[in-house]
PDB file of C-alpha atoms in Angstrom:
ATOM      1  CA  GLY F   1     -17.146 -56.100 -51.941  1.00 97.00           C
ATOM      2  CA  GLN F   2     -16.319 -58.467 -49.130  1.00 97.00           C
ATOM      3  CA  ILE F   3     -18.471 -60.877 -47.148  1.00 97.00           C
ATOM      4  CA  GLU F   4     -17.277 -62.203 -43.808  1.00 97.00           C
ATOM      5  CA  ASN F   5     -18.560 -65.649 -42.823  1.00 97.00           C
ATOM      6  CA  PRO F   6     -20.112 -66.331 -46.248  1.00 97.00           C
ATOM      7  CA  THR F   7     -22.975 -68.823 -46.319  1.00 96.00           C
ATOM      8  CA  ASP F   8     -22.800 -69.369 -50.082  1.00 96.00           C
ATOM      9  CA  LYS F   9     -20.146 -69.264 -52.808  1.00 97.00           C
ATOM     10  CA  THR F  10     -21.876 -66.491 -54.756  1.00 97.00           C
ATOM     11  CA  VAL F  11     -23.479 -63.094 -54.441  1.00 97.00           C
ATOM     12  CA  SER F  12     -26.112 -61.943 -56.943  1.00 97.00           C
ATOM     13  CA  ILE F  13     -27.568 -58.667 -58.150  1.00 97.00           C
ATOM     14  CA  ILE F  14     -31.292 -59.033 -58.814  1.00 97.00           C
ATOM     15  CA  GLN F  15     -33.888 -56.678 -60.236  1.00 96.00           C
ATOM     16  CA  GLY F  16     -37.448 -57.812 -59.699  1.00 93.00           C
ATOM     17  CA  ARG F  17     -37.313 -61.524 -60.468  1.00 93.00           C
ATOM     18  CA  GLU F  18     -34.419 -61.278 -62.924  1.00 96.00           C
ATOM     19  CA  LYS F  19     -30.877 -62.171 -61.876  1.00 96.00           C
ATOM     20  CA  ILE F  20     -28.718 -59.473 -63.440  1.00 96.00           C
ATOM     21  CA  LYS F  21     -25.340 -60.802 -62.337  1.00 96.00           C
ATOM     22  CA  GLU F  22     -23.946 -63.638 -60.233  1.00 97.00           C
ATOM     23  CA  MET F  23     -20.444 -63.201 -58.832  1.00 97.00           C
ATOM     24  CA  THR F  24     -18.301 -65.905 -57.256  1.00 97.00           C
ATOM     25  CA  LEU F  25     -16.611 -65.119 -53.953  1.00 98.00           C
ATOM     26  CA  ASP F  26     -12.882 -65.768 -53.714  1.00 97.00           C
ATOM     27  CA  GLN F  27     -11.354 -67.633 -50.755  1.00 96.00           C
ATOM     28  CA  ASP F  28     -11.390 -64.416 -48.680  1.00 96.00           C
ATOM     29  CA  GLY F  29     -15.073 -63.695 -49.394  1.00 97.00           C
ATOM     30  CA  LYS F  30     -14.263 -60.911 -51.872  1.00 98.00           C
ATOM     31  CA  PHE F  31     -16.036 -60.186 -55.144  1.00 97.00           C
ATOM     32  CA  ILE F  32     -15.685 -57.587 -57.877  1.00 96.00           C
ATOM     33  CA  ASP F  33     -17.423 -56.839 -61.152  1.00 96.00           C
ATOM     34  CA  THR F  34     -18.574 -54.104 -63.479  1.00 95.00           C
ATOM     35  CA  LEU F  35     -22.307 -53.971 -64.116  1.00 94.00           C
ATOM     36  CA  LYS F  36     -23.893 -52.491 -67.215  1.00 92.00           C
ATOM     37  CA  ILE F  37     -27.323 -51.589 -65.881  1.00 93.00           C
ATOM     38  CA  GLU F  38     -30.056 -49.002 -65.973  1.00 95.00           C
ATOM     39  CA  ASN F  39     -30.353 -46.645 -63.007  1.00 97.00           C
ATOM     40  CA  GLY F  40     -32.736 -48.107 -60.463  1.00 97.00           C
ATOM     41  CA  TYR F  41     -33.472 -50.333 -57.510  1.00 97.00           C
ATOM     42  CA  TYR F  42     -31.840 -53.741 -57.169  1.00 98.00           C
ATOM     43  CA  ASN F  43     -31.236 -56.391 -54.528  1.00 97.00           C
ATOM     44  CA  LEU F  44     -27.946 -57.844 -53.412  1.00 97.00           C
ATOM     45  CA  ASP F  45     -28.619 -61.496 -52.602  1.00 97.00           C
ATOM     46  CA  HIS F  46     -26.357 -63.790 -50.580  1.00 97.00           C
ATOM     47  CA  GLY F  47     -27.639 -67.053 -49.140  1.00 94.00           C
ATOM     48  CA  GLN F  48     -30.904 -66.312 -47.348  1.00 93.00           C
ATOM     49  CA  GLU F  49     -30.196 -62.581 -46.979  1.00 95.00           C
ATOM     50  CA  ILE F  50     -31.088 -59.638 -49.196  1.00 95.00           C
ATOM     51  CA  ALA F  51     -29.957 -56.001 -49.147  1.00 96.00           C
ATOM     52  CA  TYR F  52     -31.734 -53.245 -51.042  1.00 96.00           C
ATOM     53  CA  LEU F  53     -29.636 -51.220 -53.480  1.00 97.00           C
ATOM     54  CA  TYR F  54     -30.069 -48.155 -55.631  1.00 97.00           C
ATOM     55  CA  LEU F  55     -27.529 -48.207 -58.451  1.00 97.00           C
ATOM     56  CA  GLU F  56     -26.711 -45.587 -61.069  1.00 96.00           C
ATOM     57  CA  GLN F  57     -24.342 -45.649 -64.008  1.00 95.00           C
ATOM     58  CA  GLY F  58     -20.968 -44.351 -62.876  1.00 95.00           C
ATOM     59  CA  ASP F  59     -21.321 -45.616 -59.301  1.00 96.00           C
ATOM     60  CA  ASN F  60     -18.248 -47.244 -57.786  1.00 97.00           C
ATOM     61  CA  ILE F  61     -19.510 -48.856 -54.608  1.00 97.00           C
ATOM     62  CA  LYS F  62     -17.772 -51.163 -52.159  1.00 97.00           C
ATOM     63  CA  VAL F  63     -19.987 -53.221 -49.876  1.00 97.00           C
ATOM     64  CA  THR F  64     -18.837 -55.075 -46.774  1.00 97.00           C
ATOM     65  CA  LEU F  65     -20.880 -57.215 -44.412  1.00 97.00           C
ATOM     66  CA  ASN F  66     -20.761 -60.060 -41.929  1.00 97.00           C
ATOM     67  CA  THR F  67     -23.464 -62.685 -42.442  1.00 96.00           C
ATOM     68  CA  LYS F  68     -23.726 -63.293 -38.688  1.00 95.00           C
ATOM     69  CA  GLU F  69     -25.329 -59.834 -38.399  1.00 94.00           C
ATOM     70  CA  PHE F  70     -26.163 -59.038 -42.013  1.00 95.00           C
ATOM     71  CA  ASP F  71     -28.322 -55.913 -41.652  1.00 93.00           C
ATOM     72  CA  GLU F  72     -26.367 -54.567 -38.683  1.00 94.00           C
ATOM     73  CA  THR F  73     -22.952 -54.787 -40.373  1.00 96.00           C
ATOM     74  CA  ILE F  74     -23.617 -53.924 -44.017  1.00 97.00           C
ATOM     75  CA  THR F  75     -21.721 -50.807 -45.074  1.00 97.00           C
ATOM     76  CA  PHE F  76     -21.297 -49.009 -48.374  1.00 98.00           C
ATOM     77  CA  THR F  77     -18.432 -46.735 -49.400  1.00 98.00           C
ATOM     78  CA  GLY F  78     -17.487 -44.977 -52.612  1.00 97.00           C
ATOM     79  CA  VAL F  79     -19.356 -43.119 -55.335  1.00 97.00           C
ATOM     80  CA  GLY F  80     -23.080 -43.852 -54.984  1.00 94.00           C
ATOM     81  CA  SER F  81     -22.831 -45.181 -51.436  1.00 97.00           C
ATOM     82  CA  GLU F  82     -25.054 -42.517 -49.859  1.00 97.00           C
ATOM     83  CA  ASN F  83     -28.324 -43.870 -51.294  1.00 96.00           C
ATOM     84  CA  ASN F  84     -27.440 -47.412 -50.282  1.00 97.00           C
ATOM     85  CA  THR F  85     -26.404 -46.388 -46.764  1.00 97.00           C
ATOM     86  CA  TYR F  86     -29.807 -44.731 -46.401  1.00 96.00           C
ATOM     87  CA  LEU F  87     -31.597 -47.890 -47.586  1.00 96.00           C
ATOM     88  CA  ALA F  88     -29.600 -50.047 -45.145  1.00 96.00           C
ATOM     89  CA  LYS F  89     -30.375 -47.718 -42.223  1.00 94.00           C
ATOM     90  CA  ARG F  90     -34.033 -47.678 -43.191  1.00 92.00           C
ATOM     91  CA  VAL F  91     -34.186 -51.491 -43.069  1.00 90.00           C
ATOM     92  CA  LEU F  92     -32.714 -51.449 -39.538  1.00 88.00           C
ATOM     93  CA  PHE F  93     -35.135 -48.722 -38.456  1.00 88.00           C
ATOM     94  CA  VAL F  94     -38.134 -50.695 -39.724  1.00 83.00           C
ATOM     95  CA  GLU F  95     -36.878 -53.920 -38.108  1.00 80.00           C
ATOM     96  CA  ASN F  96     -36.412 -52.163 -34.765  1.00 79.00           C
ATOM     97  CA  SER F  97     -39.780 -50.376 -34.979  1.00 79.00           C
ATOM     98  CA  TYR F  98     -41.915 -53.474 -34.610  1.00 69.00           C
ATOM     99  CA  PHE F  99     -43.472 -53.736 -31.168  1.00 61.00           C
ATOM    100  CA  ASP F 100     -44.473 -56.920 -29.388  1.00 61.00           C
ATOM    101  CA  PHE F 101     -48.002 -56.102 -28.289  1.00 59.00           C
ATOM    102  CA  ALA F 102     -48.444 -59.469 -26.535  1.00 56.00           C
TER     103      ALA F 102
END
């Protein structure tokens, strides 16, 4: 993956309260790793931001985002990206659905 304007030196994969993997960003904000995990829901954590993930064995996903507009810019490509694209769009839909009744 690649993070533009990183706010931290690492990105983590978390399941529940357990940190599964912490990856260090290189000087260009890129990270890469192979995860040995069970199929299921995870979070991608960077700084104060979190993205929801659904990961399965055999997935080969690339994630890109800009921290200045985290939810608006996060994209997933590759094998397994469809589920994660749906989750990202759902987060934006929910965020934009809140009304100010005042």
